[in-house]
Amino acid sequence: MLSKKALLQIISQNSASVELHCSGAWNHDTIDEAKKQLLSLNKNSNLSNILFDFTGAEVFDSAGMLLIVETINKNVARGVAVTFINMLPVHQRMLVFYRKHYVSSNNAHNVEVPNFFERIGKTVYDSLNNFNAFIEFIGQSVWHLLLMFRFPSRFRFDALVKHLHSSGFQAIPIIGVTSFLVGLVVAYQGSMQLQKFGANIFIVEMVSISVFRELAPMITAIVVAGRSASAYTAQIGTMKITEEIDAMRTLGFHPFDFLVLPRMLALMLAMPLIVFLADIVGVFGGMLVAKMQLGLSFAEFIGRLHTEVELKNIIIGLAKAPLFGLLIAAIGCFRGFQVTGSTDSIGTQTTVSVVNAIFWVIAINAIISVMLTELGV
Amino acid sequence: MSVLIRTENLVTRFGDVLIHDKLNFTIKEGEIFGLLGGSGAGKSTLMRQMIMLEQFAGGNLHVLGKPIRGISVKSAQSLRLQWGVLFQFGALFSSLSVLENVVVPLKEYTNLDKEQMHSIAKAKLRMVGLPDRVVQLNPSELSGGMKKRVALARALVMDPKLLFLDEPTSGLDPASARAFDRLIVELKHMFGLTIVIVTHDLDTIKNALDRFIILYDKKILIEGSMEDVKSMNHPALDHFFTSN
């Protein structure tokens, strides 16, 4: 049945009228030729009468029937009389049905594509709106934090513990390995240069100051941003789409108390602890390279660490950690609340959340680094 | 009338829990067939097995003459092109507009030109009672009832022989639900469609269904029409047909 073609034969034709015989199967994969013939018929301007004879027309699918409907409509619209004979009752009903539901392709909806300037304007406007919304979000978080100090019973201790475990404790292995490798690489590259000057011993300051002040907090923050900012956005976004957040509100649970504050506090608490671990592992990586490449023993390394590297380096690194934690959690949660409508939006917001979190961690770290150096700290 | 779907001692288990205990029934060409039963009776599971989304533990299931157990990839694909499925919540692709959602099967499986595809999709959208202004909207901008109609248009767009509807009238207002019943009866007559429906809606059961099975206690309580039910006396039936 499917192999049959839609046949359209012109039985008789004079200048004003034409008789057509349609037979075979009129399906989406068989109507190509019939369509071309009908199109050329539509262009014939002398026509005043068309007669369709459907003897032997077996099957119509929507594409086939719509082709007939389109031909009829176009010709009726330009004043050509169209008649059909010998149509099976079931096909007649289909024809009536499709004529009722036919939409001419002329009134197709055109989507307007915004021009270049319109797009720039829209992007700027959206970014400003987004920024305002983020500031508002931070404000709300602080307000709820203050409320929590006033009414400690609002504090969700079990949620905090849960997030400490999933965002902090479970991140330890990957952050440990990453910092170890970074410490190793920095020491390795540094030792090559220092050896040229015979300044082997300075590997201690080089590795430990850069790890303590910059690398450990940054690596930790980037890994945590990748793990937790995405998780927070996806969790909160899903809850928003499934109306769980609305359900919480109607039950009188404020989403900030239940969702945002535990996550923020968890990261602010967990970050310094993980950074401290990353400090140790990173410097250990450096120590290994110092021993292997420069022949500096562990005892010598640690001895020089005590005398030459000031405690403030560790403190600066650890002090940045809660700030990064707050930033990551705030961006992750904020993006979660920005999810609207469809599941598609969860993906978009999760991407934005991770990119924003990593970018702001790096940017703020750079600002702090420059500020402290200029201040001579 | 030929048989389109036939089960042979179909057994379903979830872990250790027995859901269906050797079901045997047939769905004939051109009928609107209901899968009925209380919540958790396994109606939707049964439908999902017919459309090859879920496996069964024993017995066999024949759809359009092909046994589902051990079906080849090729015949599975050809089966999929012969049926349309309407999921309970529409399951529209959220990244595509309404029109694109309906056009997607045409784009993938036919080589019609764009104008023809759009005119088919728009005709189907009108057929299910959607106004023209919705075609460019995204699914997230539609109400639940509208999503269902779009999903029905998508299910119908390839002119399937067999249509599966999972709770088509749930979440619709009564007027729309009755309009939906009329629409499926009209589609059955017009295109000779065979329609399998999972439903709880008593009005749909009375107005639209030709025959049905009622699942009760892992077995088929009855296979037949409303007439057959009236002549039968079973406490579970009273419960099923009186509690709305």
Coordinates of C-alpha atoms in Angstrom, one line a residue, chain A residues 9-369:
Chain A
Q9 CA -4.3 12.2 -14.3
I10 CA -5.7 15.0 -16.3
I11 CA -8.6 13.5 -18.1
S12 CA -9.8 16.4 -20.2
Q13 CA -8.8 19.9 -20.4
N14 CA -10.0 22.9 -22.4
S15 CA -9.2 26.5 -21.8
A16 CA -11.7 27.0 -19.0
S17 CA -12.2 23.7 -17.3
V18 CA -10.2 20.7 -16.3
E19 CA -11.2 17.2 -15.1
L20 CA -8.8 15.4 -12.8
H21 CA -8.7 11.8 -11.8
C22 CA -7.1 11.1 -8.4
S23 CA -6.3 7.5 -7.5
G24 CA -3.8 5.5 -5.4
A25 CA -2.5 6.2 -2.0
W26 CA -2.2 9.9 -1.0
N27 CA 0.3 9.7 1.8
H28 CA 3.1 12.0 3.0
D29 CA 5.7 9.9 1.2
T30 CA 3.7 9.5 -2.1
I31 CA 2.3 12.9 -2.9
D32 CA 5.4 14.7 -4.2
E33 CA 4.5 14.5 -7.9
A34 CA 0.8 15.1 -7.4
K35 CA 1.7 18.2 -5.5
K36 CA 3.8 19.6 -8.3
Q37 CA 1.0 19.0 -10.8
L38 CA -1.6 20.7 -8.5
L39 CA 0.7 23.7 -8.0
S40 CA 1.0 24.3 -11.8
L41 CA -2.8 24.0 -12.0
N42 CA -3.2 26.7 -9.4
K43 CA -1.1 29.0 -11.5
N44 CA -3.4 28.6 -14.6
S45 CA -5.4 31.8 -14.7
N46 CA -7.9 30.9 -17.4
L47 CA -9.5 28.2 -15.3
S48 CA -13.1 28.5 -14.2
N49 CA -14.0 24.9 -13.5
I50 CA -12.2 22.0 -11.8
L51 CA -13.7 18.6 -11.4
F52 CA -12.0 16.0 -9.1
D53 CA -12.9 12.4 -9.7
F54 CA -11.8 10.2 -6.8
T55 CA -12.6 6.8 -8.3
G56 CA -9.8 4.5 -7.1
A57 CA -8.4 6.8 -4.4
E58 CA -7.7 4.4 -1.6
V59 CA -6.0 6.1 1.3
F60 CA -5.5 9.6 2.5
D61 CA -3.3 10.7 5.4
S62 CA -3.3 14.2 6.8
A63 CA -0.6 15.3 4.3
G64 CA -2.6 14.0 1.3
M65 CA -5.9 15.4 2.5
L66 CA -4.4 18.7 3.3
L67 CA -3.0 19.0 -0.2
I68 CA -6.5 18.5 -1.6
V69 CA -7.9 21.0 0.9
E70 CA -5.3 23.5 0.0
T71 CA -6.0 23.2 -3.7
I72 CA -9.7 23.6 -3.2
N73 CA -9.3 26.6 -1.0
K74 CA -6.9 28.4 -3.3
N75 CA -9.1 27.9 -6.3
V76 CA -12.3 28.7 -4.6
A77 CA -10.7 31.9 -3.3
R78 CA -9.9 33.0 -6.9
G79 CA -13.4 32.2 -8.1
V80 CA -12.9 28.8 -9.7
A81 CA -15.7 26.4 -9.3
V82 CA -14.5 23.1 -7.7
T83 CA -16.6 19.9 -7.7
F84 CA -15.7 16.4 -6.6
I85 CA -17.3 13.1 -7.5
N86 CA -17.1 9.5 -6.5
M87 CA -15.4 10.2 -3.1
L88 CA -15.8 7.5 -0.5
P89 CA -18.0 8.6 2.4
V90 CA -15.1 8.2 4.9
H91 CA -12.9 10.5 2.8
Q92 CA -15.7 13.0 2.4
R93 CA -15.9 13.2 6.2
M94 CA -12.2 13.6 6.4
L95 CA -12.3 16.4 3.8
V96 CA -15.0 18.3 5.7
F97 CA -13.1 17.8 8.9
Y98 CA -9.8 19.1 7.5
R99 CA -11.5 22.0 5.7
K100 CA -12.8 23.0 9.1
H101 CA -9.3 22.8 10.7
Y102 CA -7.2 24.1 7.8
V103 CA -5.0 27.1 8.5
S104 CA -3.7 28.8 5.5
S105 CA 0.0 29.1 5.6
N106 CA -0.2 32.8 4.6
N107 CA -1.1 33.9 8.1
A108 CA 1.9 32.0 9.4
H109 CA 3.3 33.6 12.5
N110 CA 6.5 35.4 12.0
V111 CA 8.9 35.6 14.9
E112 CA 10.5 38.9 15.0
V113 CA 14.3 38.7 15.3
P114 CA 15.5 41.6 17.5
N115 CA 18.3 43.7 15.9
F116 CA 21.8 44.2 17.2
F117 CA 21.1 47.3 19.4
E118 CA 17.9 45.9 20.7
R119 CA 19.8 42.8 21.9
I120 CA 22.5 44.9 23.5
G121 CA 19.9 46.9 25.3
K122 CA 18.1 43.9 26.5
T123 CA 21.2 42.2 27.7
V124 CA 22.3 45.3 29.7
Y125 CA 18.8 45.8 31.1
D126 CA 18.6 42.1 32.1
S127 CA 22.0 42.2 33.8
L128 CA 21.1 45.2 35.8
N129 CA 17.8 43.6 36.8
N130 CA 19.7 40.5 37.8
F131 CA 22.2 42.4 39.8
N132 CA 19.4 44.2 41.7
A133 CA 17.7 40.9 42.3
F134 CA 20.9 39.5 43.7
I135 CA 21.4 42.4 46.0
E136 CA 17.9 42.0 47.2
F137 CA 18.6 38.3 47.7
I138 CA 21.6 39.0 49.8
G139 CA 19.6 41.6 51.8
Q140 CA 16.9 39.0 52.5
S141 CA 19.5 36.5 53.6
V142 CA 21.1 38.9 56.0
W143 CA 17.7 39.8 57.4
H144 CA 16.8 36.2 58.0
L145 CA 20.2 35.6 59.5
L146 CA 19.5 38.4 62.0
L147 CA 16.0 37.0 62.7
M148 CA 17.7 33.7 63.4
F149 CA 19.9 35.3 66.0
R150 CA 16.9 36.8 67.6
F151 CA 14.8 33.6 67.4
P152 CA 17.4 30.8 67.6
S153 CA 14.6 28.2 67.3
R154 CA 14.3 29.1 63.6
F155 CA 17.7 27.7 63.1
R156 CA 17.7 24.3 61.2
F157 CA 20.5 22.5 62.7
D158 CA 19.9 19.1 61.0
A159 CA 19.9 20.8 57.5
L160 CA 23.2 22.5 58.4
V161 CA 24.8 19.2 59.3
K162 CA 23.5 17.5 56.2
H163 CA 25.0 20.2 54.0
L164 CA 28.3 20.3 56.0
H165 CA 28.5 16.6 55.2
S166 CA 27.6 16.7 51.5
S167 CA 29.3 20.0 50.6
G168 CA 32.2 19.9 53.0
F169 CA 33.2 16.4 54.1
Q170 CA 32.5 14.7 50.8
A171 CA 34.6 17.3 49.0
I172 CA 37.7 16.4 51.0
P173 CA 39.2 13.7 48.7
I174 CA 38.9 15.7 45.4
I175 CA 40.2 18.9 47.0
G176 CA 43.0 17.0 48.7
V177 CA 44.2 15.5 45.4
T178 CA 43.8 18.8 43.5
S179 CA 45.8 20.8 46.0
F180 CA 48.5 18.1 46.3
L181 CA 49.0 18.3 42.5
V182 CA 49.0 22.1 42.4
G183 CA 51.6 22.3 45.2
L184 CA 53.6 19.7 43.3
V185 CA 53.5 21.5 40.0
V186 CA 54.3 24.9 41.5
A187 CA 57.3 23.5 43.3
Y188 CA 58.5 21.6 40.3
Q189 CA 58.4 24.6 38.0
G190 CA 59.9 26.9 40.7
S191 CA 62.7 24.5 41.5
M192 CA 63.9 24.6 37.9
Q193 CA 64.3 28.3 38.0
L194 CA 65.7 28.5 41.6
Q195 CA 68.3 25.9 40.8
K196 CA 69.8 28.2 38.1
F197 CA 70.5 30.8 40.8
G198 CA 71.6 28.3 43.4
A199 CA 68.8 29.6 45.5
N200 CA 67.3 26.2 46.3
I201 CA 66.3 27.0 49.8
F202 CA 63.8 29.7 48.7
I203 CA 61.6 26.9 47.4
V204 CA 60.1 26.9 50.9
E205 CA 58.9 30.5 50.8
M206 CA 57.8 30.2 47.2
V207 CA 55.6 27.1 47.6
S208 CA 54.2 27.8 51.1
I209 CA 53.4 31.5 50.6
S210 CA 51.7 31.0 47.3
V211 CA 49.8 28.0 48.6
F212 CA 48.8 29.5 51.9
R213 CA 47.8 32.9 50.5
E214 CA 46.3 32.2 47.1
L215 CA 46.3 28.7 45.8
A216 CA 44.7 26.7 48.5
P217 CA 41.8 29.1 49.0
M218 CA 41.3 29.4 45.3
I219 CA 41.5 25.7 44.4
T220 CA 39.2 24.9 47.2
A221 CA 36.7 27.6 46.2
I222 CA 36.7 26.5 42.5
V223 CA 36.2 22.9 43.3
V224 CA 33.4 23.7 45.8
A225 CA 31.8 26.1 43.3
G226 CA 31.8 23.3 40.7
R227 CA 30.4 20.8 43.2
S228 CA 28.0 22.8 45.4
A229 CA 26.9 25.9 43.4
S230 CA 25.6 23.5 40.7
A231 CA 24.0 21.2 43.3
Y232 CA 22.3 24.1 45.1
T233 CA 20.9 25.6 41.9
A234 CA 19.6 22.3 40.7
Q235 CA 18.1 21.3 44.1
I236 CA 16.3 24.6 44.6
G237 CA 15.3 25.0 41.0
T238 CA 13.7 21.5 40.9
M239 CA 11.9 22.4 44.1
K240 CA 10.6 25.5 42.5
I241 CA 9.3 23.8 39.4
T242 CA 7.6 21.1 41.4
E243 CA 6.0 23.8 43.6
E244 CA 7.7 22.5 46.7
I245 CA 8.8 26.0 47.6
D246 CA 5.2 27.3 47.3
A247 CA 4.1 24.4 49.4
M248 CA 6.7 25.4 52.1
R249 CA 5.5 28.9 52.1
T250 CA 1.9 28.0 52.5
L251 CA 2.8 25.8 55.4
G252 CA 4.6 28.7 57.0
F253 CA 8.1 27.5 56.5
H254 CA 10.2 30.2 55.1
P255 CA 12.5 29.0 52.2
F256 CA 15.3 31.2 53.5
D257 CA 15.3 29.5 56.9
F258 CA 15.0 26.0 55.4
L259 CA 17.0 26.2 52.2
V260 CA 19.3 29.2 52.0
L261 CA 20.7 29.8 55.5
P262 CA 21.7 26.2 56.2
R263 CA 23.6 26.1 52.8
M264 CA 25.3 29.4 53.4
L265 CA 26.3 28.7 56.9
A266 CA 27.5 25.2 56.0
L267 CA 29.8 26.5 53.3
M268 CA 31.1 29.4 55.5
L269 CA 32.0 26.8 58.2
A270 CA 33.3 24.1 55.9
M271 CA 35.5 26.3 53.6
P272 CA 38.1 27.4 56.2
L273 CA 38.4 23.8 57.4
I274 CA 38.9 22.4 53.9
V275 CA 41.3 25.3 53.0
F276 CA 43.4 24.4 56.1
L277 CA 43.6 20.8 54.8
A278 CA 44.4 22.0 51.3
D279 CA 47.3 24.1 52.8
I280 CA 48.8 21.1 54.4
V281 CA 48.5 18.8 51.4
G282 CA 49.6 21.5 49.0
V283 CA 52.8 22.3 50.9
F284 CA 53.4 18.6 51.3
G285 CA 53.4 18.3 47.6
G286 CA 56.0 21.0 47.4
M287 CA 58.1 19.3 50.1
L288 CA 58.2 16.1 48.1
V289 CA 59.4 17.9 45.0
A290 CA 62.0 19.9 47.1
K291 CA 63.3 16.6 48.4
M292 CA 63.5 14.9 45.1
Q293 CA 64.6 17.7 42.9
L294 CA 66.6 19.9 45.2
G295 CA 67.7 17.5 47.9
L296 CA 66.1 19.5 50.6
S297 CA 65.1 17.3 53.5
F298 CA 61.7 17.5 55.2
A299 CA 63.4 18.7 58.4
E300 CA 65.1 21.6 56.6
F301 CA 61.9 22.5 54.8
I302 CA 59.8 22.6 58.0
G303 CA 62.6 24.4 59.9
R304 CA 62.7 27.2 57.3
L305 CA 58.9 27.3 57.2
H306 CA 58.9 28.1 60.9
T307 CA 61.5 30.9 60.7
E308 CA 60.7 32.5 57.4
V309 CA 57.0 32.2 56.6
E310 CA 54.9 34.4 58.7
L311 CA 51.6 33.1 60.3
K312 CA 49.7 36.0 58.6
N313 CA 50.0 34.2 55.3
I314 CA 47.9 31.3 56.6
I315 CA 45.5 33.6 58.4
I316 CA 44.9 35.6 55.2
G317 CA 44.1 32.4 53.3
L318 CA 41.8 31.1 55.9
A319 CA 40.1 34.5 56.3
K320 CA 39.2 34.5 52.6
A321 CA 37.6 31.1 52.8
P322 CA 34.3 31.9 54.6
L323 CA 33.9 34.8 52.2
F324 CA 34.2 32.5 49.2
G325 CA 31.9 30.0 50.9
L326 CA 29.2 32.7 51.3
L327 CA 29.6 33.9 47.8
I328 CA 29.3 30.4 46.3
A329 CA 26.3 29.5 48.4
A330 CA 24.6 32.8 47.7
I331 CA 25.1 32.5 43.9
G332 CA 24.0 28.8 43.9
C333 CA 20.8 29.5 45.9
F334 CA 20.0 32.7 44.1
R335 CA 20.2 31.0 40.7
G336 CA 18.0 28.2 42.0
F337 CA 15.3 30.8 42.8
Q338 CA 15.7 32.3 39.4
V339 CA 14.5 29.1 37.8
T340 CA 11.1 29.6 36.2
G341 CA 8.7 27.5 34.2
S342 CA 10.4 24.6 32.5
T343 CA 13.0 22.0 33.3
D344 CA 15.1 23.6 30.5
S345 CA 15.6 26.6 32.8
I346 CA 17.3 24.4 35.5
G347 CA 20.1 23.5 33.1
T348 CA 20.6 27.1 32.0
Q349 CA 20.6 28.4 35.6
T350 CA 22.9 25.7 36.8
T351 CA 25.5 26.6 34.1
V352 CA 25.2 30.3 34.9
S353 CA 25.5 29.6 38.6
V354 CA 28.8 27.6 38.3
V355 CA 30.3 30.1 35.8
N356 CA 29.3 33.1 38.0
A357 CA 30.6 31.4 41.2
I358 CA 34.0 30.6 39.7
F359 CA 34.3 34.0 38.1
W360 CA 33.5 35.9 41.2
V361 CA 35.8 33.8 43.4
I362 CA 38.7 34.5 41.0
A363 CA 37.8 38.2 40.7
I364 CA 37.3 38.8 44.4
N365 CA 40.5 36.9 45.2
A366 CA 42.4 39.2 42.8
I367 CA 40.9 42.3 44.3
I368 CA 41.8 41.2 47.8
S369 CA 45.3 40.2 46.7

